Structure formats: C-alpha cells, structure tokens
XYZ file of C-alpha atoms in Angstrom:
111
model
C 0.000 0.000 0.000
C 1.443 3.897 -1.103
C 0.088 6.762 1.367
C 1.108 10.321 -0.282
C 0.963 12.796 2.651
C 0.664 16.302 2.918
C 1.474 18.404 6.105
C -0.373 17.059 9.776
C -1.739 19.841 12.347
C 0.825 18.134 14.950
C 4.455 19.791 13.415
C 7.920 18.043 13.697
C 9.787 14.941 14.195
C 7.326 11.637 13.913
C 7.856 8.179 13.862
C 5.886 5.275 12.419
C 4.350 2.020 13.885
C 2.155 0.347 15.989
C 2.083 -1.442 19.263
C 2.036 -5.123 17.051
C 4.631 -4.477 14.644
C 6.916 -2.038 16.471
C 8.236 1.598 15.717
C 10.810 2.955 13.787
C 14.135 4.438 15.529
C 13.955 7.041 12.992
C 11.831 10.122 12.811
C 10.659 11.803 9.869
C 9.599 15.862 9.553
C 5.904 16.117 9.235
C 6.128 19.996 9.693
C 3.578 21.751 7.504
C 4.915 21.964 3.866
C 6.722 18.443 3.949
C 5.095 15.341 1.680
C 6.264 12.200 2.176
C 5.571 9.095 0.216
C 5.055 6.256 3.243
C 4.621 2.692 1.896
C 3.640 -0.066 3.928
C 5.035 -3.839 1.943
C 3.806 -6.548 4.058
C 3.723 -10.042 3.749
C 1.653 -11.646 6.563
C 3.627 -14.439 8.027
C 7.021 -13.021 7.144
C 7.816 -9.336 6.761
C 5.876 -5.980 7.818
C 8.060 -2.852 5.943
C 6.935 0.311 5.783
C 9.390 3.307 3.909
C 9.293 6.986 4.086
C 10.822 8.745 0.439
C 11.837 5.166 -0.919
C 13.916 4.736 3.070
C 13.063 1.987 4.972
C 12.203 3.583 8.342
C 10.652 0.201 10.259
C 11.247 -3.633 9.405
C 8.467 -4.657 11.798
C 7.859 -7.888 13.316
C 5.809 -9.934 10.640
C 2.152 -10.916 11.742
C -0.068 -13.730 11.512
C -1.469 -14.385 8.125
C -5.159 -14.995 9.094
C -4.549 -12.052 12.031
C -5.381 -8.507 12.527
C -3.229 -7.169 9.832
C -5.020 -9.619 7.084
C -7.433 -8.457 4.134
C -10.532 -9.316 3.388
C -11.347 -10.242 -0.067
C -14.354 -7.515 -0.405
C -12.737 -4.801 1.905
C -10.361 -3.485 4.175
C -9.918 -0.329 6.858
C -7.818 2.389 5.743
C -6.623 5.064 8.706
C -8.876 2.538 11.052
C -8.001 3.166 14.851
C -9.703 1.740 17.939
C -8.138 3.936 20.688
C -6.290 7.205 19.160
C -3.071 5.775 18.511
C -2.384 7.705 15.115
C -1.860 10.736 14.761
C -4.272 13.003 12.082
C -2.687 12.731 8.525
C -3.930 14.724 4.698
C -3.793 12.198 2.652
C -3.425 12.384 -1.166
C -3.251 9.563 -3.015
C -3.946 5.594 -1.755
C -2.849 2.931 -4.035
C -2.843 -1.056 -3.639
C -1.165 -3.646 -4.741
C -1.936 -7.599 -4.678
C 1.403 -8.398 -3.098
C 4.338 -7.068 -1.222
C 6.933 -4.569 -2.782
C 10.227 -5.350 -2.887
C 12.604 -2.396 -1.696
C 13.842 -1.595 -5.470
C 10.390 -1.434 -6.529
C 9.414 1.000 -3.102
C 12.643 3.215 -4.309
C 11.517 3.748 -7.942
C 8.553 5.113 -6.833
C 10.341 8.351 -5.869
C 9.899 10.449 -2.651
C-alpha cells in the first residue's frame, strides 16, 4: 500500500508504527509543507516494511497471516483506529497492490 501525505496539524519529528509491529528508531519531519511518500510492503507471516521517500524507516515484526493485519477479499480499513493511537494525517493519493513490494520497486517510486 502507497500513502502520499501532505502536512499534519501536529508539526515536527514523527515516527511510524504500531504497538504489534513495532516503531521505527527514525523520525521523519511532518512539519507543515513536507510530503512524504510512506509505503507499507507486508507479507503476513514473514515481513511488515513500511518506507518513508523510498527509506526503509521500520522492518516490523511480521504478523499472523489470518490475524489482525489480514485483508478481506471484499474490503479493508484504511486510517482505522480503535483507541487514538495515530496521529491526524492529509492524505493524497492511496494505491494497492496484490502483493508485497520489494525495496527496489518502493525506491523507484520516488519520494
């Protein structure tokens, strides 16, 4: 999955994650006027990645592949959060793919 996103009402440093897959070390600048192209490649079972401007900011703990992180057939949650975790994002453009990215294929994309 690509998520293009504009500037958030909370400025500066931010990192990326969730309780089940972990959080990236790194931070990224979400002050007003930055975009960043964040892709999540996941393959339940094995890997969950997600990249910032083609960098891989968090190689997450893989999850279950019939868990919470799987896909239904007919739908799936986008920005879905039970308990005000995330923060409040602008968000572009949303694309999909039918399986994970490899890291080449995250980079071409640009930032």
């Amino acid at each position: 999955m690509m998520v293009i996103c504009g500037p958030t009402p909370q400025h500066g440093p931010r990192t990326i994650g969730v309780d089940d897959v972990g959080y990236s070390t790194t931070t990224f600048d979400a002050s007003a006027g930055q975009r960043h192209r964040i892709v999540l490649s996941v393959k339940n079972g094995d890997f969950f990645r997600v990249y910032v401007d083609g960098t891989n900011y968090l190689d997450g703990v893989g999850q279950p592949v019939d868990g919470r992180f799987s896909l239904y057939p007919d739908r799936f949650h986008l920005f879905a959060d039970n308990n005000w975790q995330d923060a409040w994002i602008r968000c572009g453009t949303v694309a999909a793919w039918n399986r994970a990215l490899t890291g080449e294929e995250i980079g071409s994309l640009g930032g």
